[in-house]
Coordinates of C-alpha atoms in Angstrom, one line a residue:
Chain A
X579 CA 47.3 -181.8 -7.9
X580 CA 47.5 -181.6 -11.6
X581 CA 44.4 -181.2 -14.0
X582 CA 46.3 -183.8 -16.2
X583 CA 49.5 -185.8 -15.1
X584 CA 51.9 -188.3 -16.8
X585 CA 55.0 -190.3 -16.3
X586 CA 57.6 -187.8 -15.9
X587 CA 59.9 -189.9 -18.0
X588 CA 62.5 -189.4 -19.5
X589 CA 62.0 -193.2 -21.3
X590 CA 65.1 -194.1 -22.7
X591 CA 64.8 -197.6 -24.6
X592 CA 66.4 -199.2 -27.4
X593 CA 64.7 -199.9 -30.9
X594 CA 62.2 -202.7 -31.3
X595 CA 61.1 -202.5 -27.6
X596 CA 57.3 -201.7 -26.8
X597 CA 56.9 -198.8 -24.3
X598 CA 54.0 -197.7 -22.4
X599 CA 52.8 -194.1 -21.4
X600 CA 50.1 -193.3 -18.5
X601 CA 48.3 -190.4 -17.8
X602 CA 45.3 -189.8 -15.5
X603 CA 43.2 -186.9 -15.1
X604 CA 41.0 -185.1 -12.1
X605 CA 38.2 -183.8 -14.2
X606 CA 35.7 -186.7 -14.1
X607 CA 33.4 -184.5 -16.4
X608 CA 36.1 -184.5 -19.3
X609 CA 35.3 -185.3 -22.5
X610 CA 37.5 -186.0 -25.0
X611 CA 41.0 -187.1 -24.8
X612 CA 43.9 -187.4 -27.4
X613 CA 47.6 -187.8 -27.5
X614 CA 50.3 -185.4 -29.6
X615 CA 53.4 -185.8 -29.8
X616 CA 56.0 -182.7 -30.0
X617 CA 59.4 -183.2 -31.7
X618 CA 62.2 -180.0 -30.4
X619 CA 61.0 -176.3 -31.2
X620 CA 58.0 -178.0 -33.3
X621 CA 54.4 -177.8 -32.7
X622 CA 52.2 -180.5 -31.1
X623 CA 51.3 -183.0 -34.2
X624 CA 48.0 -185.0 -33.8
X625 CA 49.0 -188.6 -32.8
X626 CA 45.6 -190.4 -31.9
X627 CA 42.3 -189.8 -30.6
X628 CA 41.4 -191.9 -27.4
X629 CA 38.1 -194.0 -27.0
X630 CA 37.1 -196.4 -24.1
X631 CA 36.9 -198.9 -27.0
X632 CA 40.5 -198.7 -27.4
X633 CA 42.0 -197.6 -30.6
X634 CA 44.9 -198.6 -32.8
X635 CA 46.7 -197.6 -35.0
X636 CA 49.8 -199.5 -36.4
X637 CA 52.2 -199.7 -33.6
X638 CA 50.2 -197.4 -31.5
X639 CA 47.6 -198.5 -29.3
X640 CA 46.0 -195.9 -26.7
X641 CA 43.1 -196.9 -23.8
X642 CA 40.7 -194.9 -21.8
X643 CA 39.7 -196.0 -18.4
X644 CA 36.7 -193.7 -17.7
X645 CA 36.2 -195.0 -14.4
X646 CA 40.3 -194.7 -13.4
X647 CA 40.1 -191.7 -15.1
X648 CA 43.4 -193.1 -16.9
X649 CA 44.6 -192.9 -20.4
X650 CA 47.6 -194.7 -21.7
X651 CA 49.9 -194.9 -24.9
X652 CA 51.4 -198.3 -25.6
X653 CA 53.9 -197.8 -28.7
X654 CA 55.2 -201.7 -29.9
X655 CA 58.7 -202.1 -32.1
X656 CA 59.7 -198.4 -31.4
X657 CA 61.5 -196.8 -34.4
X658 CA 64.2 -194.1 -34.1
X659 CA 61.7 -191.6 -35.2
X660 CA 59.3 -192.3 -32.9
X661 CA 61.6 -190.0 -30.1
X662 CA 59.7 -187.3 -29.5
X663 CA 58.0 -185.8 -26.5
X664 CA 54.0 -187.4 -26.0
X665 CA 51.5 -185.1 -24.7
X666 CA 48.0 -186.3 -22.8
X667 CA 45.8 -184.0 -24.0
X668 CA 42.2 -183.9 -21.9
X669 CA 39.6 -181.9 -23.1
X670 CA 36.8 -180.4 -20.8
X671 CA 33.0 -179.9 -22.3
X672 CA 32.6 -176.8 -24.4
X673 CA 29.0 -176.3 -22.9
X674 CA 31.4 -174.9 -19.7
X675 CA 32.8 -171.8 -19.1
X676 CA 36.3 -173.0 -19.2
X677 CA 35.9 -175.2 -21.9
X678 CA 39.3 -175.7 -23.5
X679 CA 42.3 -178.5 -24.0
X680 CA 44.9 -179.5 -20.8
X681 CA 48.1 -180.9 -21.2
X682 CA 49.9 -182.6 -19.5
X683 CA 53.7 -182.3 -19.0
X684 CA 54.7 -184.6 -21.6
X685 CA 56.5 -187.5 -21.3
X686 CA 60.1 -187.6 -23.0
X687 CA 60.7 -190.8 -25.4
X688 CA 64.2 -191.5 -26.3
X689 CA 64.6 -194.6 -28.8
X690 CA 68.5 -195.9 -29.2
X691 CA 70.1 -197.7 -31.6
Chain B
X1450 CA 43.3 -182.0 -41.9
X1451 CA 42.9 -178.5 -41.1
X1452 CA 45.5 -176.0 -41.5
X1453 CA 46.9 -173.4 -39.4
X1454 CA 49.5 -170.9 -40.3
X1455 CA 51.8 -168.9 -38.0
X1456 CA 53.9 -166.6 -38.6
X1457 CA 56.8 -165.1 -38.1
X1458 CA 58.6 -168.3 -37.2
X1459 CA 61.4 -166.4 -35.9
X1460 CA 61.3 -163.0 -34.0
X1461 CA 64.6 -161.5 -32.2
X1462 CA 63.7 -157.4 -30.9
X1463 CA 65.1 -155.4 -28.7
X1464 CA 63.8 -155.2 -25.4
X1465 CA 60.8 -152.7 -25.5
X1466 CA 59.4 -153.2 -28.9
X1467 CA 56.3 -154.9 -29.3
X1468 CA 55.8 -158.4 -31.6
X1469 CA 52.7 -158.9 -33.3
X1470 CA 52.0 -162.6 -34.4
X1471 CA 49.2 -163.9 -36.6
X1472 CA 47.6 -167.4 -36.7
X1473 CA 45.0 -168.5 -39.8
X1474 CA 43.2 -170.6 -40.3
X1475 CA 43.5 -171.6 -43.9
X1476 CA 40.8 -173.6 -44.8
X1477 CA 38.2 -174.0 -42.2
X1478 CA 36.5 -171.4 -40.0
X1479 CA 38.2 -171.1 -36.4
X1480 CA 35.7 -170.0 -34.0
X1481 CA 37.7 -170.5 -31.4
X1482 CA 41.4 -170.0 -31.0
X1483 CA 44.0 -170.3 -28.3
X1484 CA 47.4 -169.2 -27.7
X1485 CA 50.1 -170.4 -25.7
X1486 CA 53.6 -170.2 -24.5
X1487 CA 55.9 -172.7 -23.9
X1488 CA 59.6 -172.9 -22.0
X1489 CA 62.0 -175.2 -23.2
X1490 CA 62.1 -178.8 -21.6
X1491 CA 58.0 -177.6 -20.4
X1492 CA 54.6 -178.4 -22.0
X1493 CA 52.5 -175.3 -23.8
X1494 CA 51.0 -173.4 -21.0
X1495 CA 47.4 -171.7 -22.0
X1496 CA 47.9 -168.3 -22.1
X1497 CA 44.5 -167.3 -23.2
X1498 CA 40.9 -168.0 -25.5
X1499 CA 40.2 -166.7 -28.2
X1500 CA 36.7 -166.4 -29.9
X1501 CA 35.6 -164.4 -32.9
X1502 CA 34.0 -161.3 -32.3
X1503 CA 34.1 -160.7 -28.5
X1504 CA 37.3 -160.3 -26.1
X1505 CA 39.5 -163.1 -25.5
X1506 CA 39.4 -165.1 -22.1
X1507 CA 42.8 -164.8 -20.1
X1508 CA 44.2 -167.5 -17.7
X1509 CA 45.0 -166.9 -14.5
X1510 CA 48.1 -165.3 -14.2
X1511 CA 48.7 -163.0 -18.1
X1512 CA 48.7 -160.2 -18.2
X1513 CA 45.7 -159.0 -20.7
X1514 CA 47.6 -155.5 -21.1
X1515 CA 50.8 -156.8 -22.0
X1516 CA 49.3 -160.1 -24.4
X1517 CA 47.2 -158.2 -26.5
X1518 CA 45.1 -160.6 -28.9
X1519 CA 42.4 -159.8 -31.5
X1520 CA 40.0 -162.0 -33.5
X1521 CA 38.5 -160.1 -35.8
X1522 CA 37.9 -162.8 -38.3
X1523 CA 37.0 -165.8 -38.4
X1524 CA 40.3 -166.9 -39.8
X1525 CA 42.7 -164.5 -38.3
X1526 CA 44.0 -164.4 -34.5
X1527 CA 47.1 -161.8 -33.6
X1528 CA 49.0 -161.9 -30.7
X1529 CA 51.1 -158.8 -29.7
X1530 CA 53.3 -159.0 -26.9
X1531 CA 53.7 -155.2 -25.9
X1532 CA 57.0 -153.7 -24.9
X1533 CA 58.9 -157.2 -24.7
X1534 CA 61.3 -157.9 -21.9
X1535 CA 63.8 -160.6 -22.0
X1536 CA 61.1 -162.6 -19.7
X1537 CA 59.1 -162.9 -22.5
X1538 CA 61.4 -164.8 -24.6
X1539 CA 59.6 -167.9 -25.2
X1540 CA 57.9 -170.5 -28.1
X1541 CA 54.7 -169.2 -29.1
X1542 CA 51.8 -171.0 -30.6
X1543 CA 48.7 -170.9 -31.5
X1544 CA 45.4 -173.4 -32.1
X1545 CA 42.3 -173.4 -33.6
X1546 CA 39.7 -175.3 -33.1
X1547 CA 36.1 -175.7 -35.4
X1548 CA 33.5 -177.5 -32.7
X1549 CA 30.8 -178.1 -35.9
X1550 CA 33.2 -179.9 -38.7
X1551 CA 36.2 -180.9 -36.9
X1552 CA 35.2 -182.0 -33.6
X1553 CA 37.4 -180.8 -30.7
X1554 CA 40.7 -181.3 -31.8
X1555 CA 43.0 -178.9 -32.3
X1556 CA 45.1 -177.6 -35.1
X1557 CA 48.2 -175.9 -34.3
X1558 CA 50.4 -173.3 -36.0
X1559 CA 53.9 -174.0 -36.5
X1560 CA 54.9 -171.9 -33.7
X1561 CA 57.2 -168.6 -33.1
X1562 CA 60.1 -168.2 -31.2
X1563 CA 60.2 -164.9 -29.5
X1564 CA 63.9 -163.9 -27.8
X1565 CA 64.3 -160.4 -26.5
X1566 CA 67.7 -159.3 -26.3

């Protein structure tokens, strides 16, 4: 199994729609968790840290179940732009030998006309 | 936010040669860098830590003898692929991470595409 595993996608949907993205991970000791998102040949850009309070911002809402050990990426009246590939990012505790950031696979979002 | 340069964006050699690439840091102190590779339609695939001063950690898998990488400072990370095969054609980049200022997110470079002819 996967350290970190989303939808394989690809999400195809047409503008305006609201699409959701899920990711769950295996390493209950993980710490901190964040989404990217990765546009062709470009490099992962910061979309949104991820808090078991829930977090918004604008159109984008993210969620951390601790207990699921489940993150997901609700995206409301997608844009054209907002195509891109979205990466779950999980990060394990520094204070561990293998502290670093996972991703997963990425999930492909198409947004149509 | 942070800033983290990469560069050469571009590198087409010949198979044999080596590629060196740099990643800085620009305006924080990275303590800790990483590099990774990544095949189209694929997510980034950890190649390997970097911290300042000692030797960098490998993942399972890289060759440390072929992915030479040095962190001399703390805002300066090279990569050089040695004798480059075709195989190696790939998108590298590179992240850098501050644990005291930034928290743990990362900052990546912009990313270099390697193709070996």
């Amino acid at each position: 199994r996967k350290e970190v595993e989303q939808d394989p996608g690809p999400f195809n949907v047409p503008e305006g729609a609201t699409v959701a993205f899920n990711c769950t991970y295996s390493n209950s000791a993980s710490q901190s968790f964040f989404w990217y998102r990765q546009d062709c040949r470009k490099e992962p850009k910061l979309l949104m840290s991820v808090y078991s309070s829930g977090n918004e911002d604008g159109r984008f809402t993210a969620q951390l179940n601790r207990a699921s050990q489940y993150i997901s990426l609700l995206i409301r009246d997608s844009k054209l732009s907002d195509s891109a590939t979205y990466l779950c990012v999980v990060n394990r505790p520094y204070n561990t030998n293998a502290g670093k950031s996972t991703f997963g696979d990425g999930t492909t979002l198409t947004v149509k006309p | 936010g942070a800033v983290v340069s990469q560069h050469p964006s571009w590198v087409i050699c010949k198979s044999g040669t080596s590629v060196k690439i740099e990643c800085r840091s620009l305006d924080f102190q990275a303590t800790t860098m990483f590099w990774y590779r990544q095949f189209p339609k694929q997510s980034l695939m950890l190649m390997a830590t970097s911290n300042e001063g000692s030797k960098a950690t490998y993942e399972q898998g890289v060759e440390k003898d072929k992915f030479l990488i040095n962190h001399a400072s703390l805002t300066l990370s090279t990569l050089t692929v040695t004798s480059a095969h075709p195989e190696d054609s790939s998108f590298y980049i590179c992240s850098a991470s501050n644990r005291q200022g930034l928290g743990e997110k990362l900052f990546f470079g912009s990313g270099t595409q390697l193709s070996v002819l």
